[in-house]
Structure formats: structure tokens, C-alpha cells
XYZ file of C-alpha atoms in Angstrom:
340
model
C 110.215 23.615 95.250
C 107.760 25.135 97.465
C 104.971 24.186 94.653
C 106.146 20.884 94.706
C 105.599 20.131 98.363
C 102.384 21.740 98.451
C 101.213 18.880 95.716
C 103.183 16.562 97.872
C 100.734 17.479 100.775
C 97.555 17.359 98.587
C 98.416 13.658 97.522
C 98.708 12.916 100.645
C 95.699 14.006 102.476
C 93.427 12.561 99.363
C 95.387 9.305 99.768
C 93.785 9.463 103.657
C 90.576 8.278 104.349
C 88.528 10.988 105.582
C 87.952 9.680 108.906
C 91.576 10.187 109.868
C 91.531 13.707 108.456
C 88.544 15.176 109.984
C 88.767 12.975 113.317
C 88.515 14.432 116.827
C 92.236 15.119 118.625
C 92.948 12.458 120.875
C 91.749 13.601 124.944
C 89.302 15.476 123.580
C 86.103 14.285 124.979
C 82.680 14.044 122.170
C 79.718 15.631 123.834
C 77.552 13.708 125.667
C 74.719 11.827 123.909
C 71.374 12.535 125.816
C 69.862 8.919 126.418
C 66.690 10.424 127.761
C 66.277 14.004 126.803
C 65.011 15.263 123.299
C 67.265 17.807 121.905
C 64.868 21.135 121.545
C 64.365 21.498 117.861
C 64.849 25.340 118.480
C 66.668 26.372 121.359
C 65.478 30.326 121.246
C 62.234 30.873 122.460
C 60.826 34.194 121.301
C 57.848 36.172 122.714
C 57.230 39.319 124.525
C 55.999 40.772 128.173
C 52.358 39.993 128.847
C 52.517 37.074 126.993
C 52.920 33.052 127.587
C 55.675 30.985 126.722
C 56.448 27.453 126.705
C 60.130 25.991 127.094
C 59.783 22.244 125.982
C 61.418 19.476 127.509
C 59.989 15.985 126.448
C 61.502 12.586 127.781
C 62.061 9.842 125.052
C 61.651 7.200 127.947
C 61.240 7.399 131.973
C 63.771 6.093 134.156
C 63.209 4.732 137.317
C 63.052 7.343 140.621
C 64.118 10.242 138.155
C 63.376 14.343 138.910
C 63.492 16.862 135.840
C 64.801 20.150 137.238
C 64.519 23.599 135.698
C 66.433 26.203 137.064
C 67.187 29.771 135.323
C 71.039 31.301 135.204
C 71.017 34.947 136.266
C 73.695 36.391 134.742
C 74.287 39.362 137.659
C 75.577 36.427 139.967
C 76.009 33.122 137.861
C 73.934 31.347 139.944
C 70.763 29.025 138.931
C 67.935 29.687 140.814
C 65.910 26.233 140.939
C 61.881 27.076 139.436
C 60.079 23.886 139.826
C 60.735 20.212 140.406
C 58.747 17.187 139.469
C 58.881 13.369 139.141
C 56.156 12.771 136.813
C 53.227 12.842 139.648
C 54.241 15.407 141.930
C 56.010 19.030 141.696
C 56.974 21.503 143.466
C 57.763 25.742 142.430
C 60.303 27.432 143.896
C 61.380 31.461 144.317
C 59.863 34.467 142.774
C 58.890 32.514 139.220
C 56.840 30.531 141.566
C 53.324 32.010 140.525
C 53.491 31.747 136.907
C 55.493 28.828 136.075
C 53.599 24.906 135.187
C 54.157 22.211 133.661
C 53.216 22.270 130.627
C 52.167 18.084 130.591
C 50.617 17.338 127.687
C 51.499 13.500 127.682
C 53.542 11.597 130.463
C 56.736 12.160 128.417
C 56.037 16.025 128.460
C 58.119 17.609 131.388
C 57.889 21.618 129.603
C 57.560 24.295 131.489
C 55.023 27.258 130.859
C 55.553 30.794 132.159
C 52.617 32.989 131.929
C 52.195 36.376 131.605
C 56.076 37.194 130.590
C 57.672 39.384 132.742
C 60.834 41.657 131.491
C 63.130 39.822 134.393
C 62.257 36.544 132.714
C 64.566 37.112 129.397
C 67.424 34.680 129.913
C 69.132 31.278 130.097
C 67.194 28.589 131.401
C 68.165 24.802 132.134
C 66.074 21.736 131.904
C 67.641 18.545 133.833
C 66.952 15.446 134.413
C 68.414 13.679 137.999
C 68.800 10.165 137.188
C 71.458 9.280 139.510
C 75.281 9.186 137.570
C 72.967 9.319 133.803
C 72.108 13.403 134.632
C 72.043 15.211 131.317
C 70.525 18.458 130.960
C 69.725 21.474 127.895
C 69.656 24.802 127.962
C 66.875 26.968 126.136
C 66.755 30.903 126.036
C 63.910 32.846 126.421
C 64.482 35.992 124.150
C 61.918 39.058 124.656
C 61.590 41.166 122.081
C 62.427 44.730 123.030
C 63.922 48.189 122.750
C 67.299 49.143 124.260
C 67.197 53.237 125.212
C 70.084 55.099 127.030
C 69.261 56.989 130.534
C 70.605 59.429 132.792
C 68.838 61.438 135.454
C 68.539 65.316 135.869
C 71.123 66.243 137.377
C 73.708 65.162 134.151
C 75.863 62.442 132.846
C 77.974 59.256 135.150
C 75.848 59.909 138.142
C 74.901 56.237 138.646
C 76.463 53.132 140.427
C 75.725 49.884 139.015
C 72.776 49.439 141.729
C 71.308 53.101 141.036
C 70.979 52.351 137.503
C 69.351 48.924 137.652
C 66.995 50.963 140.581
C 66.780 54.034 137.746
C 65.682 51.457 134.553
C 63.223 49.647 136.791
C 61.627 53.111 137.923
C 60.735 53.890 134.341
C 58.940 50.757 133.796
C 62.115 48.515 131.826
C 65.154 46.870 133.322
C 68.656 47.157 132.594
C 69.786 45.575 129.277
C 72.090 42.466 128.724
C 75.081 42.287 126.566
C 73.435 40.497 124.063
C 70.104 43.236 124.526
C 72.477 46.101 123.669
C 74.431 44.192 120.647
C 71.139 43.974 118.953
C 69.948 47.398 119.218
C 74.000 48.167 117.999
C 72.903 46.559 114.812
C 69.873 47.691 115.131
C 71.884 51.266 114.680
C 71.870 52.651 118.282
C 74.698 54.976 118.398
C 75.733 56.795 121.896
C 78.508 58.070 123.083
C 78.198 57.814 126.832
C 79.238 54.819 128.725
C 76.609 52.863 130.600
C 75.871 49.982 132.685
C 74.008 46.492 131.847
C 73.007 43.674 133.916
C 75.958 41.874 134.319
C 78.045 44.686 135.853
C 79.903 45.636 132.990
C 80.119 49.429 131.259
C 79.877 49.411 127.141
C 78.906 52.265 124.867
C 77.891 51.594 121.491
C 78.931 53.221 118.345
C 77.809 53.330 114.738
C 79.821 56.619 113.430
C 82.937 56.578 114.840
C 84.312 60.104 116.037
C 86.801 62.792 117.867
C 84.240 63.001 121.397
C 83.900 58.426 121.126
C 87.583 57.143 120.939
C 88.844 58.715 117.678
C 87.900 57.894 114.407
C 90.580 55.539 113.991
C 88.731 52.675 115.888
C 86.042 50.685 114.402
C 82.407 50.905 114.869
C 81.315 48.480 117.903
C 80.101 48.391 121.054
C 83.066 49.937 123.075
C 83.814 48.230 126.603
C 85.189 49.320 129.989
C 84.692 45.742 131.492
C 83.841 44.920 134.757
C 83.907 47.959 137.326
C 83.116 48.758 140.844
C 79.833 48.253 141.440
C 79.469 50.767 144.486
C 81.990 53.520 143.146
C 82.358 54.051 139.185
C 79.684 55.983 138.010
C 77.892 55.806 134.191
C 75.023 56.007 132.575
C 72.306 53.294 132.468
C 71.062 51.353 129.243
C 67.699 50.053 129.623
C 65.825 47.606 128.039
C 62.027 47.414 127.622
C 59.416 45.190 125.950
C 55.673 45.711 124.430
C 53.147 47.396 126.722
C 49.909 46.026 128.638
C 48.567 49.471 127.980
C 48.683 52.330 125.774
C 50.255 55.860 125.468
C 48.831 59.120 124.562
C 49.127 62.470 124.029
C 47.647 65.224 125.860
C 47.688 69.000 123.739
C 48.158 72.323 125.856
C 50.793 73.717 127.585
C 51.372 72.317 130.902
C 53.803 72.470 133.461
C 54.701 69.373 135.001
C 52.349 69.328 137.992
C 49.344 70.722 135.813
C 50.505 67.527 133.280
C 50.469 64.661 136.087
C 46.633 66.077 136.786
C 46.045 66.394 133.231
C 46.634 62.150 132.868
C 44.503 61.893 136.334
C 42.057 63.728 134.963
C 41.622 60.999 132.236
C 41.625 58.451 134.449
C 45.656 57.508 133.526
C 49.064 58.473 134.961
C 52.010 60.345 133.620
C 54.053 57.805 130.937
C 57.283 56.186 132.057
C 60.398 56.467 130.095
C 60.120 53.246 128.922
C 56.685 53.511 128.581
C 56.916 55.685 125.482
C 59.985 53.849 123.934
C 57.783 50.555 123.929
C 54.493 52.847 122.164
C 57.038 54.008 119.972
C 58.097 50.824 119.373
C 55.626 48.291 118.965
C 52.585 50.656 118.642
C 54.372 53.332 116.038
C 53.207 56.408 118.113
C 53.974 59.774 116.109
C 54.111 62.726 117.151
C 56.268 65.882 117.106
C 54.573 67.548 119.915
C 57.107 67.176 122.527
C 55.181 66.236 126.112
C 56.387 65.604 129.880
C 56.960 62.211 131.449
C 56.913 60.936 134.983
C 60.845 61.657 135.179
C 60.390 64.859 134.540
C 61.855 64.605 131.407
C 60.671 65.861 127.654
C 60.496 63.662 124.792
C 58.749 62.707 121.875
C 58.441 59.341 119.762
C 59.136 59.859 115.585
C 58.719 56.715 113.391
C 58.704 58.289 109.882
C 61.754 61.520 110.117
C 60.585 64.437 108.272
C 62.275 68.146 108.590
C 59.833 70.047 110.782
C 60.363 67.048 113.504
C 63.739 67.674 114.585
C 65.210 67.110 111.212
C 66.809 64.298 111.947
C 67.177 60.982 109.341
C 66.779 58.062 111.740
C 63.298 57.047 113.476
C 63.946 57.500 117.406
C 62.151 59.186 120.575
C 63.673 62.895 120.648
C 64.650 64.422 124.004
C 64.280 67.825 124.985
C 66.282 66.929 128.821
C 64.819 68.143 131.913
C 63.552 71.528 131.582
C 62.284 73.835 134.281
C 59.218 72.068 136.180
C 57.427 75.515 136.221
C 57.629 75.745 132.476
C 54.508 75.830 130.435
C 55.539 74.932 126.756
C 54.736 71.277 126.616
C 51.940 68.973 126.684
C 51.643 65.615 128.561
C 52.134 61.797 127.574
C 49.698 59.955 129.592
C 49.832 55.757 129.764
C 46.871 53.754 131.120
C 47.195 50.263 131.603
């Protein structure tokens, strides 16, 4: 029977003509159809800090007494912070962008905006729209910076930072704190970490690769764990940072230093004691190698493997080792210097 009326239902969807199968439900609105606006062929626009990018926005045809808007949506507020305005002869830049955002302008049609010399705050959602009295239509682009996510904490141990301490904390060691989308990556990517921290939005994740007793149990499934939104001035978590390729380079110094005899080392060079994210970005993008492990601006010890092998910690992943925050009076360790 139940066969029967299954074969029943076939017939009669092939006896329907596929525009009544597949057509929208009635009250649901179609999309708008830009009249004006190109559709970007690629939405994502991928590049790196230091460098220039170009968001394009081309007009197929110029209405009368129209502006083309761009504005970026922060995602720690929701708000759209207006970057420039034009109407084809005259523009105008607005907020901190202001300095290294043009048009790009290549023909009259050609309303794209450049951004030059790509900052890490720059990663994000931006919006392109043009004001044409009741015919406004708009698109969004992204502007994806390719990075490295790293987990921080300070000195003094684990959960000691509000949400506004650890953006502060991120930006003091030269990176800024990750988006949701920044930390899902480097979750694929196979960051595993058991702490919880903040990201830019004011939310608290942790991600997790092996799943174990100390991270939720083993019953639940590798992800990236959530608390949700929490109080920005009273919970207290970790921080997970993001960072991007350097305008400079990292180095090693040999010797054993203690941390005040390793800031002069770096002077003495002509360079400064490396940032956190400093070394994660050589690491990174530049494949610095070494097992020596050397002091950083935080007072922290680290050092950056790419290829694993047994006398370097012994561990089987690629990854910048941490040796926490020993004694500042300690002379075991030599010095990672940057100079940009």
C-alpha cells in the first residue's frame, strides 16, 4: 500500500511542470535585482597587512543626482561606520580609514575603493551603496587577511581578562583579537586549546580537536566549544588573538640572558624585543626554526618549530612552544629580537 502511494506521488510530480514544483512560496519576496550595481564576481577579497587592496564596485549606468556610499560593519557594535562618499566628481573620507582609503576610478563607471597599506583592524564586512533616491541597492564584499590565530594569557595565570583587557592584551603584542570566523579557520586548521577565550564580538569559545576528560568529556564532538555572549566588564577568560604577515623580520639572539640583559641585547642591534605576535607571524609566513627557546617583550619564553623533530619538544604538530613566564632574573635563554 505504502509502495503504491509513493508511485502515486512520483506520477504526480513528473506529470507537473517544473515551474510549479520548484517555484518560490507565495509572500516570499525574490531578491532584489540590482538595476545599477554589478554583482562582484568574487565577493572575498584576500590579501594581507602591509599590503593594498581593492574592493570593486562598478556602475552599469549613472543615474541622475546619485552618491555611492561605502561604509564597513564592525562586528563589536553592529554599526557601519561610513568611509568615503562620492558622486562621480567629488568625495569625501570619513573616520579613522580616512588616510588610506581612494577611489579606485579607473573609468567614470568605476566607484571601487582602495585601502592601502592593510591594517589588521581592516579584516571585515564592508558595504558598497548606491543613494538613488527609493532605487538604493547596495553589496557587501569581505576583506579576508590572511593570518594566524594564537591563544594568550598574561603572567599571572589563566581567566584573568575582561573582554576589554584582552582586546587591550592582543593589541599590546602587535595582533588583535580574532573573529569567529578567524578562530573557525585556525580550528580546521587544527588549533586545539582547552581554555576559554574571548574574540571580537564579545563572545567566549574554546576550540577543540581531541576531545577529552579536562575539555567537556569525551563524549562531545570536536568543535569550537561556546559560552556565548558574557559580561563584558566581569567574566574573565583568556584572549585569542589574531595576527597577519610582518613589515619586519624576527631573529634570534644566542647567549644566556636575563630579560633586561635581552631587551639591550635587541637595542644593541639596532631592534627591539619581539612581540607575541610578532613571532607567531615569522613563524608563520617566514618559517622561522629554531629550538633555542628566547625571551619576548611579555616576558614570556617561546620558540617557533615548523618541521617537529624529537630533540625540539617532541611534539608531532608544527607550532611556537612556550616555556610561560619564568623568573626575569633567570639566565638560561636567549633573545628574539624584531626590527621593522
Amino acid at each position: 500500500m505504502h509502495r503504491l502511494l509513493l508511485l502515486g506521488c512520483l506520477w504526480l510530480l513528473a506529470a507537473l511542470p517544473a515551474s510549479s514544483i520548484f517555484q518560490r512560496p507565495t509572500g516570499t519576496p525574490a531578491p532584489p535585482r540590482l538595476q545599477y550595481l554589478l554583482e562582484p564576481l568574487h565577493p572575498t577579497v584576500h590579501t594581507q597587512r602591509g599590503a593594498t587592496a581593492t574592493l570593486p564596485c562598478v556602475l552599469r549606468a549613472l543615474p541622475r543626482n546619485y552618491r555611492v556610499k561605502w561604509s564597513k560593519v564592525e562586528p563589536a557594535n553592529y554599526r557601519e561606520n561610513i568611509i568615503i562618499i562620492t558622486n562621480g566628481l567629488y568625495h569625501k573620507n570619513y573616520g579613522p580609514l580616512s588616510p588610506r582609503v581612494r577611489l579606485r576610478h579607473s573609468h567614470r563607471y568605476d566607484a571601487s575603493l582602495t585601502i592601502t597599506d592593510v591594517a589588521l583592524e581592516d579584516e571585515g564586512r564592508y558595504r558598497c551603496q548606491l543613494v538613488n533616491g527609493l532605487e538604493d541597492e547596495s553589496i557587501s564584499l569581505t576583506v579576508h587577511l590572511e593570518g594566524v590565530v594564537f591563544p594568550y594569557q598574561p603572567s599571572n595565570g589563566r581567566y584573568k581578562f575582561n573582554y576589554h583587557e584582552a582586546k587591550r592584551a592582543c593589541e599590546q603584542q602587535d595582533s588583535r583579537l580574532a573573529t569567529y570566523q578567524q578562530l573557525y579557520k585556525a580550528w580546521t586548521e587544527g588549533l586545539d586549546w582547552c581554555n576559554a577565550g574571548w574574540i571580537l564580538d564579545g563572545t567566549v569559545h574554546y576550540p577543540i580537536i581531541n576531545s577529552r576528560e579536562p575539555c567537556g568529556g569525551r563524549l562531545l564532538l570536536p568543535g569550537v566549544r561556546t559560552y556565548g555572549a558574557r559580561d563584558k566588564q566581569k567574566d574573565r577568560f583568556d584572549a585569542f588573538c589574531f595576527t597577519s604577515a610582518l613589515q619586519g623580520q624576527v631573529y634570534f639572539i644566542r647567549g644566556h640572558l636575563n630579560f633586561k640583559e635581552a631587551g639591550q641585547a635587541c637595542r644593541n642591534h639596532g631592534a627591539a624585543l619581539a612581540k607575541v605576535g610578532q613571532l607567531y607571524s615569522a613563524w608563520k609566513f617566514s618559517q622561522l626554526d629554531r629550538c633555542d627557546g628566547g625571551w619576548l617583550a611579555d616576558g614570556s619564553v617561546r620558540y617557533p618549530i615548523t618541521t617537529p623533530r624529537e630533540r625540539c619538544g617532541g611534539l608531532p604538530d608544527p607550532g611556537v612552544r612556550s616555556f610561560g613566564f619564568p623568573s626575569k632574573e633567570m639566565r638560561t635563554y636567549g633573545t628574539y629580537c624584531f626590527v621593522g
